[in-house]
């Protein structure tokens, strides 16, 4: 599958096809904005946006599955060669162990050391509420009035919110899996930050080709005060 996708990407027709696709999407966007009233568009977006985000999330999972072999190989490269002589387990795996220690430390610091409080008042409550709305109703928007009766959440008055719904959508997944609780939103934020440490490490590794520049870049990212605070 990955080879087939690579052939499409490397095809000489790929740039032209990509441009045509963007032009079609732009034309459709202009048509919808010009033809439909603003209120009707907003009502449709309440339902369309969550489905679009679900599709994007599924594509991300598909991408991870397709690249799973490369991901595993990237971690295996952190180990010394099996025939590197009679060396201890730690010396053979010290790079991977250092990276694991850094990732775990970043998660612990941001989860249990940095204070778990709201820093953008109202906005964070709105985003969490939007996540709850998506989880329970399948629509996105700011709940102007809602009720929770006998465990059933009802967003009686829902208006399409001006801010993107990506972060509330991620929270909605957690809320659907574990229930609606603000604590889960904090931990989700901590997990994403921790994953960012790994992303920085491997981006730098691709650029520099070395372990220690990559480790230092990830360490700096993990210790940036605003990353820990936010």
C-alpha positions as a printed Julia matrix, in Angstrom:
230×3 Matrix{Float64}:
   0.0    0.0     0.0
   2.79   2.41    0.93
   4.56   1.68   -2.37
   1.37   2.43   -4.29
   0.92   5.74   -2.47
   4.57   6.63   -3.05
   4.12   5.98   -6.8
   1.19   8.4    -6.85
   3.22  11.02   -4.94
   6.2   10.67   -7.28
   4.09  10.7   -10.44
   4.56  13.65  -12.79
   0.77  14.14  -12.77
   0.62  14.56   -8.99
   1.26  18.37   -8.87
  -1.34  19.01  -11.58
  -3.87  16.72   -9.9
  -3.28  18.41   -6.56
  -3.81  21.87   -8.08
  -7.03  20.74   -9.78
  -8.3   19.3    -6.49
  -7.61  22.57   -4.66
  -9.31  24.6    -7.4
 -12.4   22.37   -7.19
 -12.51  22.76   -3.42
 -12.05  26.54   -3.68
 -14.84  26.73   -6.27
 -17.17  24.69   -4.07
 -16.34  26.9    -1.08
 -17.04  30.12   -3.02
 -20.31  28.68   -4.34
 -21.55  27.7    -0.88
 -20.6   31.05    0.69
 -22.24  33.0    -2.14
 -25.39  30.89   -2.5
 -26.44  29.91    1.03
 -27.43  32.29    3.87
 -24.99  32.66    6.75
 -27.33  31.12    9.31
 -27.97  28.05    7.17
 -24.24  27.55    6.62
 -23.63  27.77   10.37
 -26.33  25.18   11.07
 -24.8   22.78    8.56
 -21.29  23.34    9.95
 -22.46  22.2    13.4
 -22.84  18.69   11.99
 -20.33  18.75    9.11
 -17.29  19.87   11.12
 -17.33  16.88   13.54
 -17.6   14.48   10.6
 -14.72  16.23    8.85
 -12.62  15.95   12.01
 -13.52  12.27   12.35
 -12.34  11.7     8.78
  -9.07  13.51    9.5
  -8.58  11.47   12.66
  -9.15   8.23   10.75
  -6.66   9.34    8.07
  -4.07   9.97   10.81
  -4.62   6.47   12.17
  -4.32   5.03    8.65
  -1.08   6.97    8.18
   0.31   5.54   11.42
  -0.64   2.01   10.34
   0.97   2.45    6.91
   4.15   3.85    8.44
   4.24   1.49   11.42
   7.26  -0.35   10.09
   9.21   2.89    9.72
   8.16   4.0    13.21
   9.35   0.74   14.76
  12.58   0.92   12.76
  13.23   4.44   14.05
  13.09   3.2    17.63
  15.2    0.15   16.84
  17.91   2.39   15.44
  18.42   3.73   18.96
  19.87   0.37   19.98
  23.45  -0.66   19.45
  24.06  -3.52   17.08
  23.44  -6.97   18.51
  26.96  -8.02   17.52
  28.52  -4.96   19.14
  30.5   -7.17   21.46
  29.88  -8.33   24.98
  28.4   -5.16   26.4
  25.83  -4.69   29.13
  22.12  -4.22   28.51
  22.29  -0.57   29.6
  25.19   0.28   27.29
  23.44  -1.43   24.4
  20.15   0.38   25.0
  21.23   3.59   26.73
  19.93   5.83   23.94
  16.45   4.38   24.1
  16.49   4.39   27.9
  17.53   8.05   27.98
  14.72   8.95   25.58
  12.17   7.0    27.65
  13.41   8.73   30.82
  13.05  12.14   29.16
   9.53  11.43   27.91
   8.37  10.1    31.27
   9.97  13.06   33.08
   8.22  15.51   30.77
   4.88  13.84   31.45
   5.4   13.79   35.22
   6.52  17.44   35.36
   3.68  18.79   33.24
   1.09  16.55   34.93
   2.02  16.75   38.61
   4.46  19.64   39.08
   2.93  22.43   37.0
  -0.29  23.64   38.7
  -3.45  22.29   37.08
  -5.47  25.52   36.84
  -7.24  27.5    34.14
  -5.07  30.14   32.51
  -7.45  31.47   29.85
 -10.67  31.93   31.76
 -13.95  31.22   29.94
 -12.17  30.1    26.76
 -11.05  26.84   28.37
 -14.55  26.31   29.75
 -16.03  26.96   26.31
 -13.66  24.44   24.67
 -14.43  21.79   27.28
 -18.15  22.46   26.84
 -17.76  22.11   23.06
 -16.02  18.78   23.61
 -18.92  17.67   25.76
 -21.4   18.77   23.09
 -19.57  16.85   20.36
 -19.33  13.77   22.58
 -23.03  13.74   23.48
 -24.77  15.26   20.45
 -22.39  14.76   17.51
 -22.54  18.5    16.79
 -20.08  21.29   17.49
 -20.73  24.75   18.84
 -20.97  26.8    22.0
 -23.75  25.66   24.29
 -25.62  28.8    25.34
 -28.06  26.73   27.4
 -27.95  23.05   28.24
 -29.32  20.61   30.77
 -28.1   17.37   32.33
 -31.08  15.34   33.48
 -30.68  11.75   34.71
 -27.31  11.47   33.0
 -28.66  12.69   29.65
 -27.0   15.84   28.31
 -29.12  18.11   26.12
 -27.67  21.2    24.39
 -30.92  23.12   24.06
 -29.41  26.33   22.64
 -26.35  25.7    20.47
 -24.57  28.34   18.36
 -21.72  27.73   15.94
 -18.54  29.04   17.56
 -15.99  31.16   15.69
 -12.96  29.21   16.96
 -11.84  25.89   15.4
 -13.2   22.67   16.87
 -10.05  20.52   16.62
  -9.11  20.66   20.3
 -12.71  20.18   21.5
 -12.98  17.2    19.13
  -9.95  15.54   20.73
 -11.49  16.13   24.15
 -14.77  14.65   22.9
 -12.99  11.38   22.08
 -11.66  11.16   25.63
 -15.06  12.12   27.06
 -16.74   9.36   25.04
 -14.21   6.8    26.26
 -13.97   7.73   29.94
 -16.82  10.15   30.66
 -16.99  13.92   30.89
 -14.52  15.27   33.41
 -12.28  18.33   33.27
  -9.41  16.27   34.67
  -9.34  14.19   31.49
  -8.91  17.36   29.42
  -5.84  18.3    31.47
  -4.31  14.84   31.08
  -5.01  14.87   27.34
  -3.09  18.14   27.12
  -0.22  16.55   29.08
  -0.14  13.53   26.75
  -0.05  15.74   23.65
   2.81  17.76   25.13
   4.68  14.54   25.91
   4.15  13.32   22.36
   5.54  16.66   21.19
   8.82  15.82   22.93
   9.09  12.7    20.78
   8.16  14.64   17.64
  10.89  17.2    18.28
  13.4   14.41   18.89
  12.7   12.59   15.64
  12.44  15.77   13.52
  15.88  16.82   14.76
  17.17  13.29   14.22
  16.07  13.39   10.58
  17.75  16.78   10.11
  20.97  16.16   12.05
  21.29  12.4    11.88
  22.71  12.29   15.41
  21.26  11.14   18.71
  22.63  13.77   21.09
  21.56  16.86   19.06
  18.1   15.27   18.86
  18.06  14.5    22.57
  19.16  18.03   23.47
  16.48  19.53   21.21
  13.81  17.38   22.88
  15.21  18.28   26.32
  15.04  22.01   25.54
  11.48  21.63   24.28
  10.5   19.72   27.42
  11.98  22.37   29.73
  10.69  25.52   28.02
   8.73  27.15   30.88
   5.78  28.2    28.73
   5.42  24.64   27.43
   5.2   23.38   31.0
   2.82  26.12   32.09
   0.44  25.88   29.18
